Each structure stands twice: as C-alpha cells, then as structure tokens.
Coordinates of C-alpha atoms in Angstrom, one line a residue:
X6 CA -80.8 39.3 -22.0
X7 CA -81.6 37.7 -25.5
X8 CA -78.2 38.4 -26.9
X9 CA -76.5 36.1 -26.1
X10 CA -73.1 37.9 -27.5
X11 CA -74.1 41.1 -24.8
X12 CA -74.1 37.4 -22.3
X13 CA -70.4 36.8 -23.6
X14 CA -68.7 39.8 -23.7
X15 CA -70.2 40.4 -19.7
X16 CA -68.2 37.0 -19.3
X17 CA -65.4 38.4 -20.9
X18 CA -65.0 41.5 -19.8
X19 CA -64.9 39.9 -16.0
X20 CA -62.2 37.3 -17.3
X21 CA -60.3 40.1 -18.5
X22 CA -60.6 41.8 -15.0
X23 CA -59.3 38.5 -13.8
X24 CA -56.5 37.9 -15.9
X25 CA -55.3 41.8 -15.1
X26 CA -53.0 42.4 -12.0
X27 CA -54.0 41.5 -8.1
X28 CA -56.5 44.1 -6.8
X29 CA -58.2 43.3 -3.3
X30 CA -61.1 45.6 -4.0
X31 CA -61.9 43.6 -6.9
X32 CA -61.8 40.4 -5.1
X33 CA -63.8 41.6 -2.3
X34 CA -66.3 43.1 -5.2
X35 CA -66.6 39.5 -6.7
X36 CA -67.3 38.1 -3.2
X37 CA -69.5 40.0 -2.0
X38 CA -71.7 40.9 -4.7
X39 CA -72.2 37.1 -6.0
X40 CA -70.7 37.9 -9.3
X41 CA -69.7 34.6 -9.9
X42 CA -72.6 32.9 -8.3
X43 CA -75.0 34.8 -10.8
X44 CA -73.1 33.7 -13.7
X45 CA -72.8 30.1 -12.8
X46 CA -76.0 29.6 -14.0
X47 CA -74.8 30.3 -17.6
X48 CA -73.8 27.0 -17.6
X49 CA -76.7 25.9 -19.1
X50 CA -76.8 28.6 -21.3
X51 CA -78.1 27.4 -25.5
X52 CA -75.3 29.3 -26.7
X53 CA -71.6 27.5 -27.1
X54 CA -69.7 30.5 -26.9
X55 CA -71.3 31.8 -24.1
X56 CA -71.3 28.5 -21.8
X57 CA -67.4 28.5 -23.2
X58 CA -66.7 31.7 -21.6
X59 CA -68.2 30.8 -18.6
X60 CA -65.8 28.1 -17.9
X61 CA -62.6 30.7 -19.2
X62 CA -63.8 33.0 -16.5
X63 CA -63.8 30.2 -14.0
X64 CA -60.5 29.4 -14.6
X65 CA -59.3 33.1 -14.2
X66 CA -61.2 32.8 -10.9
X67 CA -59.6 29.9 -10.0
X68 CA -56.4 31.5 -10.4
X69 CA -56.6 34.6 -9.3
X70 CA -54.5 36.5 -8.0
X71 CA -51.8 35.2 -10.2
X72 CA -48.5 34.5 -8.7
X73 CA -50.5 35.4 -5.2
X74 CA -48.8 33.7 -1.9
X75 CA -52.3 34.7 0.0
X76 CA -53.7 32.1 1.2
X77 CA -57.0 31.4 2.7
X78 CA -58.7 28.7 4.0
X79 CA -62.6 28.3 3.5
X80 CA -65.3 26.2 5.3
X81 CA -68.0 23.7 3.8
X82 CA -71.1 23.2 5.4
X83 CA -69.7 20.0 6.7
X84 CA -66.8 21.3 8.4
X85 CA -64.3 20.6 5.1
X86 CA -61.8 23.1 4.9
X87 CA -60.0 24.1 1.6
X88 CA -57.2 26.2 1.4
X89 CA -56.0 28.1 -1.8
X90 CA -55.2 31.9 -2.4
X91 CA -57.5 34.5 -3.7
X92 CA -60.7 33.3 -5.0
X93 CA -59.7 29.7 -5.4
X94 CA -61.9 27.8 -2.6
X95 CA -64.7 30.3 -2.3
X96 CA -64.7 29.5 -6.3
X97 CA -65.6 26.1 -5.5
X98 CA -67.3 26.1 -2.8
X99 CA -69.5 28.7 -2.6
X100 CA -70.0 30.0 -6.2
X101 CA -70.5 26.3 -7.4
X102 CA -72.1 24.3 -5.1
X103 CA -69.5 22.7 -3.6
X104 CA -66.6 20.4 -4.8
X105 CA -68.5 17.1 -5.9
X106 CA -71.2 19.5 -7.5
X107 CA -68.9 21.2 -9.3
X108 CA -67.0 18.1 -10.7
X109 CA -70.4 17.2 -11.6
X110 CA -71.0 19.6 -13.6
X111 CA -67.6 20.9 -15.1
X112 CA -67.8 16.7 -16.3
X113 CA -71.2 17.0 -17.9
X114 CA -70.1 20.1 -19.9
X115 CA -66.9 17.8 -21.0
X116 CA -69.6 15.8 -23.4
X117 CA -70.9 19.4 -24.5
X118 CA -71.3 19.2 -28.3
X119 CA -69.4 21.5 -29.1
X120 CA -65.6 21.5 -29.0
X121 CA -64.9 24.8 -27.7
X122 CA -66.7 24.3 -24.6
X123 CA -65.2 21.0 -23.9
X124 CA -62.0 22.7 -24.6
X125 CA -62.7 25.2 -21.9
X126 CA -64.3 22.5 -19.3
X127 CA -60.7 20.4 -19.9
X128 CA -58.9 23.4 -19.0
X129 CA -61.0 24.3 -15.8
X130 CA -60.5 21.0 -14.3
X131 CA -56.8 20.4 -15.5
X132 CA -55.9 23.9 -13.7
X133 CA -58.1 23.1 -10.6
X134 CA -56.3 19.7 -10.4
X135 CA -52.9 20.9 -11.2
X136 CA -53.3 23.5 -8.4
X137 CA -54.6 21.1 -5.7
X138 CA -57.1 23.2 -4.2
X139 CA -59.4 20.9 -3.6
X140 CA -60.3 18.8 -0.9
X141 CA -62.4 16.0 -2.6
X142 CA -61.2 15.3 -6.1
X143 CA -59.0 12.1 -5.0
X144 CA -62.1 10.5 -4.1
X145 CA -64.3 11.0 -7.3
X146 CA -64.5 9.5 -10.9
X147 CA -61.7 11.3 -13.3
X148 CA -62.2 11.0 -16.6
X149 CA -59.5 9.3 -18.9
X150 CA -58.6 13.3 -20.4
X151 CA -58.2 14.4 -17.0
X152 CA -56.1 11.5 -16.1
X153 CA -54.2 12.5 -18.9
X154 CA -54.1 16.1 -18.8
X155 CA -52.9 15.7 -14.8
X156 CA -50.0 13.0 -15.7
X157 CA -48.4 15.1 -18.7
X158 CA -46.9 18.9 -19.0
X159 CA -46.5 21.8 -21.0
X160 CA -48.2 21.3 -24.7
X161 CA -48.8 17.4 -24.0
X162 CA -50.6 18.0 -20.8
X163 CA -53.5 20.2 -23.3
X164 CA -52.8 18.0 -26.1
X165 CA -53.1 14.7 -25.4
X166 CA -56.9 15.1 -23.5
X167 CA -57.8 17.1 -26.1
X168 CA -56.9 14.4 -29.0
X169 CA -59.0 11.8 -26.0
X170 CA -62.0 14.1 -26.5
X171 CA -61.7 14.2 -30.6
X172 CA -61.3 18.2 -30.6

C-alpha cells in the first residue's frame, strides 16, 4: 500500500499483539503464516516511522512470550542450533535470513538517518544480545554502541549508545 501510515499501524498493531499476554495460537499463527517474514522486507521501507516500527515489532518477537520458560531449539541450514523460547530463534533464523544476515542488516539500519530508527535498531540488537539467543554474535564485528549498550544496565545501558550514536 501507498500509505505508508496504513504500513505502520499493520506493524503496530502486531507489536501490540506481541507485547499482550502468551497465546500459543498466536505464535503458531505468526509461524506459519510468514507474518514476520513478509514484513521483514519493510526494512527498506522510504518511510522512517515505518522501518522504526519494524525493528519495535522485532523486538516484541524476539521476546515473546514474555516471562516464558518454553524453550525451543531451532536448526540452520548448516546444522547450527539456537535455543530460545517462543519466537526467539525462528526470529532470527528463519524470518531474517539467518544470524550473520540479520546482524548485517539490523547494523546497516544503525547509520539510518534518522534517529528514531537507529533508536529502535539499538534496541533490537541490545535485547537480542542481552538475551543470548544467538549462536553467532561472539564471532562478528560489534559496534562500539553495542559494546556499550551490552556492558552497562538499566537507563545507562540505553543511554550511553544512544549519546555514541548522537540521538
């Protein structure tokens, strides 16, 4: 659709979904009807706000179910497993390409030009890192905010990479 503000309220209404309390039809809606994978590809969307949402929604995915003890474990392509609850590996594996695909992008989108989607791509990565569920990350280039982000908590751990990235 043209509009992009029909483009962000779709995002946010799944977000909101997301955020809401653990419901395994949901989950298994998400799954299998490639919600996420369809949306990835807003990434690369021209409008800010829209691109912005993208990356809050992939947080909520990332942490969803909140609180949840479920975990799963998921398999690459080349035989990597990833363990994590909910929709936390099949997040990064399957809806994005894979780990060192989705680093490469979520890091591309942390030059964006504007600050609100380098705000939300700083938040993604510090809650993927902070909850470990990945299998790759150790091995590939973290940005100084990251670094940051990772090494600090509470209100430091979002302020001092965002003050690094001049938002």
């Amino acid at each position: 659709d043209p509009r992009w503000e029909l483009r962000e309220s779709i995002l946010e209404f799944l977000r909101a979904l997301l955020d809401g309390p653990s419901v395994p039809e949901l989950e298994a809606l998400v799954r299998c009807e490639g919600i996420l994978s369809a949306v990835w590809e807003l990434r690369s969307d021209e409008e800010a706000y829209v691109r912005a949402s993208l990356l809050e929604l992939l947080t909520a995915a990332v942490t969803y179910p909140r609180g949840g003890s479920d975990t799963t474990t998921t398999s690459t392509s080349s035989g990597t497993a990833v363990s994590g609850g909910g929709l936390r590996a099949y997040t990064l594996l399957h809806v994005c390409g894979g780990e060192a695909q989705f680093f490469q992008e979520v890091y591309q989108l942390l030059d964006d030009t504007e600050a609100i989607v380098r705000r939300s791509a700083l938040r993604l990565l510090t809650k993927v890192l902070e909850l470990d569920i990945t299998t790759e990350h150790a091995c590939l280039p973290v940005s100084a905010a990251v670094k940051a982000g990772a090494e600090l908590s509470g209100t430091a751990a979002v302020a001092a990479p965002l003050m690094l990235l001049g938002v």
